Amino acid sequence: DTAVSQTPKYLVTQMGNDKSIKCEQNLGHDTMYWYKQDSKKFLKIMFSYNNKELIINETVPNRFSPKSPDKAHLNLHINSLELGDSAVYFCASSQDRFSGRNSYEQYFGPGTRLTVT
Amino acid sequence: AQSVAQPEDQVNVAEGNPLTVKCTYSVSGNPYLFWYVQYPNRGLQFLLKYITGDNLVKGSYGFEAEFNKSQTSFHLKKPSALVSDSALYFCAVRDLSGGYQKVTFGTGTKLQVIP
């Protein structure tokens, strides 16, 4: 009954490869996010989708492409991986259309630790 | 543009003593403010939020935070620290005055509770 799940938990790959990270939320939320947390623990938003529509696209290389097949899923595909892509990637979700007490706060997945060698 | 500042990289406190983790913010409209906690090798967990109403909000694990509009602060507090409170704490702000706005996180404060 995990609220926000990500797969895989660990991803070790070589430079130049293409990889994907999957995210699913079972909270019925309307908004999903991808964040990157670097080695200093700084958290940077990458993308946000509201009802499957891209609403935030921060300054992220176009090697990163999100895809939201439905409201419960937000996947992240990364082409031509580089050493600097090594980080922990977090998926999160929130209910942004006010529906009661539990609105606007984000629920995070456990993270995917990506190591590019 | 909105921003969040957590001026302390690390806060050390003795077990049983009160703790405060500081956060100040800047938004153009009304702020929605949040605190999250991150334990090692885990995702962030929501602790508490201020949207409207009482300036003192209570959250999980005995934490509370006080919204101070004049000082644009939202400091996290707990009357008696536990060793298990040791973690990384993030303050976050959203400004929803003009349609959808992104969340901005602070740089995090590492809380170390000393037995």
PDB file of C-alpha atoms in Angstrom:
ATOM      1  CA  ASP A   1       0.000   0.000   0.000  1.00  0.00           C
ATOM      2  CA  THR A   2       2.938   2.312  -0.730  1.00  0.00           C
ATOM      3  CA  ALA A   3       1.693   5.800  -1.537  1.00  0.00           C
ATOM      4  CA  VAL A   4       4.410   6.837  -4.001  1.00  0.00           C
ATOM      5  CA  SER A   5       6.639   4.155  -5.438  1.00  0.00           C
ATOM      6  CA  GLN A   6       9.642   4.374  -7.733  1.00  0.00           C
ATOM      7  CA  THR A   7      11.561   1.763  -9.663  1.00  0.00           C
ATOM      8  CA  PRO A   8      14.354   0.987  -9.685  1.00  0.00           C
ATOM      9  CA  LYS A   9      15.748   1.952  -6.290  1.00  0.00           C
ATOM     10  CA  TYR A  10      19.313   1.793  -7.547  1.00  0.00           C
ATOM     11  CA  LEU A  11      20.565   2.307 -11.071  1.00  0.00           C
ATOM     12  CA  VAL A  12      24.215   1.937 -12.055  1.00  0.00           C
ATOM     13  CA  THR A  13      25.045   2.531 -15.683  1.00  0.00           C
ATOM     14  CA  GLN A  14      27.742   3.764 -18.016  1.00  0.00           C
ATOM     15  CA  MET A  15      28.074   7.105 -19.701  1.00  0.00           C
ATOM     16  CA  GLY A  16      26.174   7.370 -22.941  1.00  0.00           C
ATOM     17  CA  ASN A  17      23.477   4.863 -22.008  1.00  0.00           C
ATOM     18  CA  ASP A  18      19.747   5.592 -21.945  1.00  0.00           C
ATOM     19  CA  LYS A  19      17.725   4.738 -18.841  1.00  0.00           C
ATOM     20  CA  SER A  20      14.236   5.200 -17.435  1.00  0.00           C
ATOM     21  CA  ILE A  21      12.843   5.621 -13.938  1.00  0.00           C
ATOM     22  CA  LYS A  22       9.207   4.868 -13.233  1.00  0.00           C
ATOM     23  CA  CYS A  23       6.921   6.434 -10.650  1.00  0.00           C
ATOM     24  CA  GLU A  24       3.424   5.554  -9.528  1.00  0.00           C
ATOM     25  CA  GLN A  25       1.173   7.117  -6.904  1.00  0.00           C
ATOM     26  CA  ASN A  26      -1.973   5.543  -5.489  1.00  0.00           C
ATOM     27  CA  LEU A  27      -3.145   8.626  -3.583  1.00  0.00           C
ATOM     28  CA  GLY A  28      -5.441   9.920  -6.301  1.00  0.00           C
ATOM     29  CA  HIS A  29      -3.419  13.130  -6.513  1.00  0.00           C
ATOM     30  CA  ASP A  30      -3.644  15.394  -9.545  1.00  0.00           C
ATOM     31  CA  THR A  31      -0.037  16.650  -9.619  1.00  0.00           C
ATOM     32  CA  MET A  32       3.254  14.786  -9.882  1.00  0.00           C
ATOM     33  CA  TYR A  33       6.860  15.954  -9.808  1.00  0.00           C
ATOM     34  CA  TRP A  34      10.418  14.923 -10.465  1.00  0.00           C
ATOM     35  CA  TYR A  35      13.185  16.290  -8.242  1.00  0.00           C
ATOM     36  CA  LYS A  36      16.937  15.864  -8.349  1.00  0.00           C
ATOM     37  CA  GLN A  37      18.897  15.783  -5.082  1.00  0.00           C
ATOM     38  CA  ASP A  38      22.613  16.237  -5.452  1.00  0.00           C
ATOM     39  CA  SER A  39      25.429  15.088  -3.207  1.00  0.00           C
ATOM     40  CA  LYS A  40      25.041  18.203  -1.025  1.00  0.00           C
ATOM     41  CA  LYS A  41      21.377  17.303  -0.502  1.00  0.00           C
ATOM     42  CA  PHE A  42      20.105  20.307  -2.471  1.00  0.00           C
ATOM     43  CA  LEU A  43      16.684  19.570  -3.881  1.00  0.00           C
ATOM     44  CA  LYS A  44      15.921  20.903  -7.336  1.00  0.00           C
ATOM     45  CA  ILE A  45      12.619  20.573  -9.131  1.00  0.00           C
ATOM     46  CA  MET A  46      12.877  19.284 -12.675  1.00  0.00           C
ATOM     47  CA  PHE A  47       9.333  18.767 -13.923  1.00  0.00           C
ATOM     48  CA  SER A  48       5.762  18.922 -12.740  1.00  0.00           C
ATOM     49  CA  TYR A  49       2.614  17.524 -14.317  1.00  0.00           C
ATOM     50  CA  ASN A  50      -0.945  18.440 -13.405  1.00  0.00           C
ATOM     51  CA  ASN A  51      -3.594  16.080 -14.764  1.00  0.00           C
ATOM     52  CA  LYS A  52      -1.086  14.693 -17.294  1.00  0.00           C
ATOM     53  CA  GLU A  53      -0.148  18.150 -18.567  1.00  0.00           C
ATOM     54  CA  LEU A  54       3.356  19.507 -18.213  1.00  0.00           C
ATOM     55  CA  ILE A  55       3.201  22.670 -16.095  1.00  0.00           C
ATOM     56  CA  ILE A  56       6.763  23.098 -14.880  1.00  0.00           C
ATOM     57  CA  ASN A  57       9.847  22.470 -16.938  1.00  0.00           C
ATOM     58  CA  GLU A  58      12.857  23.873 -15.179  1.00  0.00           C
ATOM     59  CA  THR A  59      16.247  24.401 -16.782  1.00  0.00           C
ATOM     60  CA  VAL A  60      16.900  20.764 -17.442  1.00  0.00           C
ATOM     61  CA  PRO A  61      18.872  19.371 -20.403  1.00  0.00           C
ATOM     62  CA  ASN A  62      16.592  18.048 -23.102  1.00  0.00           C
ATOM     63  CA  ARG A  63      18.209  14.653 -22.595  1.00  0.00           C
ATOM     64  CA  PHE A  64      15.658  14.371 -19.783  1.00  0.00           C
ATOM     65  CA  SER A  65      12.142  13.649 -20.982  1.00  0.00           C
ATOM     66  CA  PRO A  66       9.193  13.060 -18.673  1.00  0.00           C
ATOM     67  CA  LYS A  67       6.115  11.155 -19.713  1.00  0.00           C
ATOM     68  CA  SER A  68       2.800  10.940 -17.913  1.00  0.00           C
ATOM     69  CA  PRO A  69       0.590   8.231 -19.402  1.00  0.00           C
ATOM     70  CA  ASP A  70      -2.083   8.902 -16.784  1.00  0.00           C
ATOM     71  CA  LYS A  71      -2.576  10.857 -13.566  1.00  0.00           C
ATOM     72  CA  ALA A  72      -1.092   8.091 -11.448  1.00  0.00           C
ATOM     73  CA  HIS A  73       2.162   7.661 -13.361  1.00  0.00           C
ATOM     74  CA  LEU A  74       5.081   9.902 -14.204  1.00  0.00           C
ATOM     75  CA  ASN A  75       8.141   8.369 -15.793  1.00  0.00           C
ATOM     76  CA  LEU A  76      11.517   9.933 -16.463  1.00  0.00           C
ATOM     77  CA  HIS A  77      13.647   8.931 -19.427  1.00  0.00           C
ATOM     78  CA  ILE A  78      17.257  10.046 -19.655  1.00  0.00           C
ATOM     79  CA  ASN A  79      19.238   9.843 -22.881  1.00  0.00           C
ATOM     80  CA  SER A  80      23.019   9.841 -23.259  1.00  0.00           C
ATOM     81  CA  LEU A  81      23.744   9.728 -19.545  1.00  0.00           C
ATOM     82  CA  GLU A  82      26.598  11.873 -18.246  1.00  0.00           C
ATOM     83  CA  LEU A  83      28.674  11.705 -15.068  1.00  0.00           C
ATOM     84  CA  GLY A  84      26.933  14.828 -13.768  1.00  0.00           C
ATOM     85  CA  ASP A  85      23.585  13.067 -13.873  1.00  0.00           C
ATOM     86  CA  SER A  86      24.627  10.977 -10.874  1.00  0.00           C
ATOM     87  CA  ALA A  87      22.224  11.912  -8.075  1.00  0.00           C
ATOM     88  CA  VAL A  88      19.143  10.735  -6.245  1.00  0.00           C
ATOM     89  CA  TYR A  89      15.933  11.338  -8.180  1.00  0.00           C
ATOM     90  CA  PHE A  90      12.701  11.705  -6.257  1.00  0.00           C
ATOM     91  CA  CYS A  91       9.191  11.471  -7.537  1.00  0.00           C
ATOM     92  CA  ALA A  92       6.454  13.229  -5.568  1.00  0.00           C
ATOM     93  CA  SER A  93       2.748  13.913  -5.798  1.00  0.00           C
ATOM     94  CA  SER A  94       0.281  16.390  -4.328  1.00  0.00           C
ATOM     95  CA  GLN A  95      -3.372  17.304  -4.526  1.00  0.00           C
ATOM     96  CA  ASP A  96      -3.341  20.841  -5.868  1.00  0.00           C
ATOM     97  CA  ARG A  97      -7.016  21.307  -6.428  1.00  0.00           C
ATOM     98  CA  PHE A  98      -8.357  22.025  -2.991  1.00  0.00           C
ATOM     99  CA  SER A  99     -10.289  19.051  -1.728  1.00  0.00           C
ATOM    100  CA  GLY A 100     -10.061  19.312   2.020  1.00  0.00           C
ATOM    101  CA  ARG A 101      -7.391  19.026   4.658  1.00  0.00           C
ATOM    102  CA  ASN A 102      -4.829  17.140   2.674  1.00  0.00           C
ATOM    103  CA  SER A 103      -4.005  19.614  -0.047  1.00  0.00           C
ATOM    104  CA  TYR A 104      -0.811  21.017  -1.493  1.00  0.00           C
ATOM    105  CA  GLU A 105       1.670  19.105   0.634  1.00  0.00           C
ATOM    106  CA  GLN A 106       3.825  16.691  -1.321  1.00  0.00           C
ATOM    107  CA  TYR A 107       4.312  12.994  -0.787  1.00  0.00           C
ATOM    108  CA  PHE A 108       7.668  11.666  -1.892  1.00  0.00           C
ATOM    109  CA  GLY A 109       8.791   8.337  -3.194  1.00  0.00           C
ATOM    110  CA  PRO A 110      11.809   6.541  -1.713  1.00  0.00           C
ATOM    111  CA  GLY A 111      14.153   7.823  -4.414  1.00  0.00           C
ATOM    112  CA  THR A 112      16.242   6.294  -7.182  1.00  0.00           C
ATOM    113  CA  ARG A 113      19.987   6.512  -6.721  1.00  0.00           C
ATOM    114  CA  LEU A 114      21.517   6.897 -10.164  1.00  0.00           C
ATOM    115  CA  THR A 115      25.238   6.318 -10.537  1.00  0.00           C
ATOM    116  CA  VAL A 116      26.841   6.986 -13.898  1.00  0.00           C
ATOM    117  CA  THR A 117      30.334   5.552 -14.381  1.00  0.00           C
TER     118      THR A 117
ATOM    119  CA  ALA B   1      10.330  35.121  -7.670  1.00  0.00           C
ATOM    120  CA  GLN B   2       9.851  33.199  -4.457  1.00  0.00           C
ATOM    121  CA  SER B   3      12.658  32.014  -2.227  1.00  0.00           C
ATOM    122  CA  VAL B   4      13.322  30.206   1.026  1.00  0.00           C
ATOM    123  CA  ALA B   5      16.310  30.607   3.310  1.00  0.00           C
ATOM    124  CA  GLN B   6      17.466  28.193   5.970  1.00  0.00           C
ATOM    125  CA  PRO B   7      20.385  30.071   7.500  1.00  0.00           C
ATOM    126  CA  GLU B   8      21.832  27.164   9.466  1.00  0.00           C
ATOM    127  CA  ASP B   9      23.438  24.205   7.752  1.00  0.00           C
ATOM    128  CA  GLN B  10      23.438  22.308  11.038  1.00  0.00           C
ATOM    129  CA  VAL B  11      21.781  22.636  14.421  1.00  0.00           C
ATOM    130  CA  ASN B  12      23.043  20.712  17.437  1.00  0.00           C
ATOM    131  CA  VAL B  13      20.860  20.281  20.493  1.00  0.00           C
ATOM    132  CA  ALA B  14      21.026  18.094  23.583  1.00  0.00           C
ATOM    133  CA  GLU B  15      18.352  15.453  24.044  1.00  0.00           C
ATOM    134  CA  GLY B  16      15.482  16.806  26.108  1.00  0.00           C
ATOM    135  CA  ASN B  17      16.198  20.433  25.237  1.00  0.00           C
ATOM    136  CA  PRO B  18      13.930  22.515  23.031  1.00  0.00           C
ATOM    137  CA  LEU B  19      14.918  22.812  19.402  1.00  0.00           C
ATOM    138  CA  THR B  20      14.385  25.455  16.728  1.00  0.00           C
ATOM    139  CA  VAL B  21      15.152  25.165  13.024  1.00  0.00           C
ATOM    140  CA  LYS B  22      14.919  28.509  11.257  1.00  0.00           C
ATOM    141  CA  CYS B  23      13.253  29.360   7.965  1.00  0.00           C
ATOM    142  CA  THR B  24      12.527  32.681   6.272  1.00  0.00           C
ATOM    143  CA  TYR B  25      10.727  33.128   2.984  1.00  0.00           C
ATOM    144  CA  SER B  26       9.968  35.620   0.254  1.00  0.00           C
ATOM    145  CA  VAL B  27       6.851  35.522  -1.941  1.00  0.00           C
ATOM    146  CA  SER B  28       4.840  38.115  -3.809  1.00  0.00           C
ATOM    147  CA  GLY B  29       1.454  36.885  -2.577  1.00  0.00           C
ATOM    148  CA  ASN B  30       0.168  34.825   0.320  1.00  0.00           C
ATOM    149  CA  PRO B  31       2.536  32.012   1.239  1.00  0.00           C
ATOM    150  CA  TYR B  32       1.760  28.375   1.729  1.00  0.00           C
ATOM    151  CA  LEU B  33       4.538  27.061   3.971  1.00  0.00           C
ATOM    152  CA  PHE B  34       5.696  23.533   4.650  1.00  0.00           C
ATOM    153  CA  TRP B  35       8.219  21.568   6.658  1.00  0.00           C
ATOM    154  CA  TYR B  36       9.557  18.203   5.551  1.00  0.00           C
ATOM    155  CA  VAL B  37      11.975  15.781   7.193  1.00  0.00           C
ATOM    156  CA  GLN B  38      14.376  13.455   5.433  1.00  0.00           C
ATOM    157  CA  TYR B  39      15.963  10.509   7.208  1.00  0.00           C
ATOM    158  CA  PRO B  40      19.087   8.923   5.694  1.00  0.00           C
ATOM    159  CA  ASN B  41      18.454   7.104   2.431  1.00  0.00           C
ATOM    160  CA  ARG B  42      14.750   7.955   2.510  1.00  0.00           C
ATOM    161  CA  GLY B  43      12.401  10.296   0.692  1.00  0.00           C
ATOM    162  CA  LEU B  44      11.115  13.491   2.266  1.00  0.00           C
ATOM    163  CA  GLN B  45       8.203  13.178   4.686  1.00  0.00           C
ATOM    164  CA  PHE B  46       5.639  15.896   5.238  1.00  0.00           C
ATOM    165  CA  LEU B  47       5.651  17.286   8.815  1.00  0.00           C
ATOM    166  CA  LEU B  48       3.291  20.256   8.849  1.00  0.00           C
ATOM    167  CA  LYS B  49       1.974  23.171   6.845  1.00  0.00           C
ATOM    168  CA  TYR B  50       0.577  26.669   7.180  1.00  0.00           C
ATOM    169  CA  ILE B  51      -2.071  27.771   4.725  1.00  0.00           C
ATOM    170  CA  THR B  52      -4.368  30.010   6.704  1.00  0.00           C
ATOM    171  CA  GLY B  53      -5.723  30.379  10.204  1.00  0.00           C
ATOM    172  CA  ASP B  54      -3.798  30.115  13.452  1.00  0.00           C
ATOM    173  CA  ASN B  55      -0.201  31.197  13.221  1.00  0.00           C
ATOM    174  CA  LEU B  56       0.912  28.243  15.345  1.00  0.00           C
ATOM    175  CA  VAL B  57       0.525  24.965  13.519  1.00  0.00           C
ATOM    176  CA  LYS B  58       1.086  21.531  14.971  1.00  0.00           C
ATOM    177  CA  GLY B  59       2.348  18.569  13.021  1.00  0.00           C
ATOM    178  CA  SER B  60       3.713  15.075  13.255  1.00  0.00           C
ATOM    179  CA  TYR B  61       6.060  13.757  15.945  1.00  0.00           C
ATOM    180  CA  GLY B  62       5.381  16.673  18.312  1.00  0.00           C
ATOM    181  CA  PHE B  63       6.720  19.337  15.962  1.00  0.00           C
ATOM    182  CA  GLU B  64       5.138  22.735  15.572  1.00  0.00           C
ATOM    183  CA  ALA B  65       5.887  25.874  13.623  1.00  0.00           C
ATOM    184  CA  GLU B  66       4.957  29.501  13.990  1.00  0.00           C
ATOM    185  CA  PHE B  67       4.049  31.646  11.013  1.00  0.00           C
ATOM    186  CA  ASN B  68       5.230  35.226  11.470  1.00  0.00           C
ATOM    187  CA  LYS B  69       4.082  37.432   8.620  1.00  0.00           C
ATOM    188  CA  SER B  70       5.940  40.571   9.708  1.00  0.00           C
ATOM    189  CA  GLN B  71       9.239  38.711   9.960  1.00  0.00           C
ATOM    190  CA  THR B  72       8.440  36.438   6.994  1.00  0.00           C
ATOM    191  CA  SER B  73       9.501  33.461   9.069  1.00  0.00           C
ATOM    192  CA  PHE B  74       8.230  29.965   9.671  1.00  0.00           C
ATOM    193  CA  HIS B  75      10.517  28.428  12.286  1.00  0.00           C
ATOM    194  CA  LEU B  76      10.157  24.771  13.233  1.00  0.00           C
ATOM    195  CA  LYS B  77      10.109  23.976  16.932  1.00  0.00           C
ATOM    196  CA  LYS B  78       9.830  21.114  19.359  1.00  0.00           C
ATOM    197  CA  PRO B  79       9.714  21.442  23.157  1.00  0.00           C
ATOM    198  CA  SER B  80      11.894  18.408  23.888  1.00  0.00           C
ATOM    199  CA  ALA B  81      14.262  16.909  21.326  1.00  0.00           C
ATOM    200  CA  LEU B  82      14.720  13.182  20.861  1.00  0.00           C
ATOM    201  CA  VAL B  83      17.766  11.447  19.426  1.00  0.00           C
ATOM    202  CA  SER B  84      15.425  10.006  16.794  1.00  0.00           C
ATOM    203  CA  ASP B  85      14.682  13.558  15.578  1.00  0.00           C
ATOM    204  CA  SER B  86      18.178  13.687  14.089  1.00  0.00           C
ATOM    205  CA  ALA B  87      17.611  14.156  10.368  1.00  0.00           C
ATOM    206  CA  LEU B  88      17.652  16.694   7.542  1.00  0.00           C
ATOM    207  CA  TYR B  89      14.851  19.248   7.637  1.00  0.00           C
ATOM    208  CA  PHE B  90      13.574  21.217   4.658  1.00  0.00           C
ATOM    209  CA  CYS B  91      11.364  24.282   4.633  1.00  0.00           C
ATOM    210  CA  ALA B  92       9.319  24.931   1.475  1.00  0.00           C
ATOM    211  CA  VAL B  93       7.064  27.693   0.159  1.00  0.00           C
ATOM    212  CA  ARG B  94       4.370  27.980  -2.476  1.00  0.00           C
ATOM    213  CA  ASP B  95       2.711  31.162  -3.692  1.00  0.00           C
ATOM    214  CA  LEU B  96      -0.691  30.328  -5.127  1.00  0.00           C
ATOM    215  CA  SER B  97      -1.836  33.891  -5.701  1.00  0.00           C
ATOM    216  CA  GLY B  98      -1.475  33.748  -9.468  1.00  0.00           C
ATOM    217  CA  GLY B  99      -2.481  30.338 -10.688  1.00  0.00           C
ATOM    218  CA  TYR B 100      -0.218  27.364 -10.366  1.00  0.00           C
ATOM    219  CA  GLN B 101       3.102  28.072  -8.706  1.00  0.00           C
ATOM    220  CA  LYS B 102       5.969  25.741  -8.108  1.00  0.00           C
ATOM    221  CA  VAL B 103       7.282  24.713  -4.735  1.00  0.00           C
ATOM    222  CA  THR B 104      10.595  26.175  -3.671  1.00  0.00           C
ATOM    223  CA  PHE B 105      12.650  24.277  -1.109  1.00  0.00           C
ATOM    224  CA  GLY B 106      15.283  25.616   1.219  1.00  0.00           C
ATOM    225  CA  THR B 107      18.766  24.160   1.284  1.00  0.00           C
ATOM    226  CA  GLY B 108      18.042  21.993   4.305  1.00  0.00           C
ATOM    227  CA  THR B 109      19.212  22.025   7.928  1.00  0.00           C
ATOM    228  CA  LYS B 110      20.801  18.996   9.490  1.00  0.00           C
ATOM    229  CA  LEU B 111      19.531  18.499  13.019  1.00  0.00           C
ATOM    230  CA  GLN B 112      21.805  16.566  15.337  1.00  0.00           C
ATOM    231  CA  VAL B 113      20.342  15.616  18.734  1.00  0.00           C
ATOM    232  CA  ILE B 114      23.085  14.670  21.158  1.00  0.00           C
ATOM    233  CA  PRO B 115      22.312  12.002  23.782  1.00  0.00           C
TER     234      PRO B 115
END
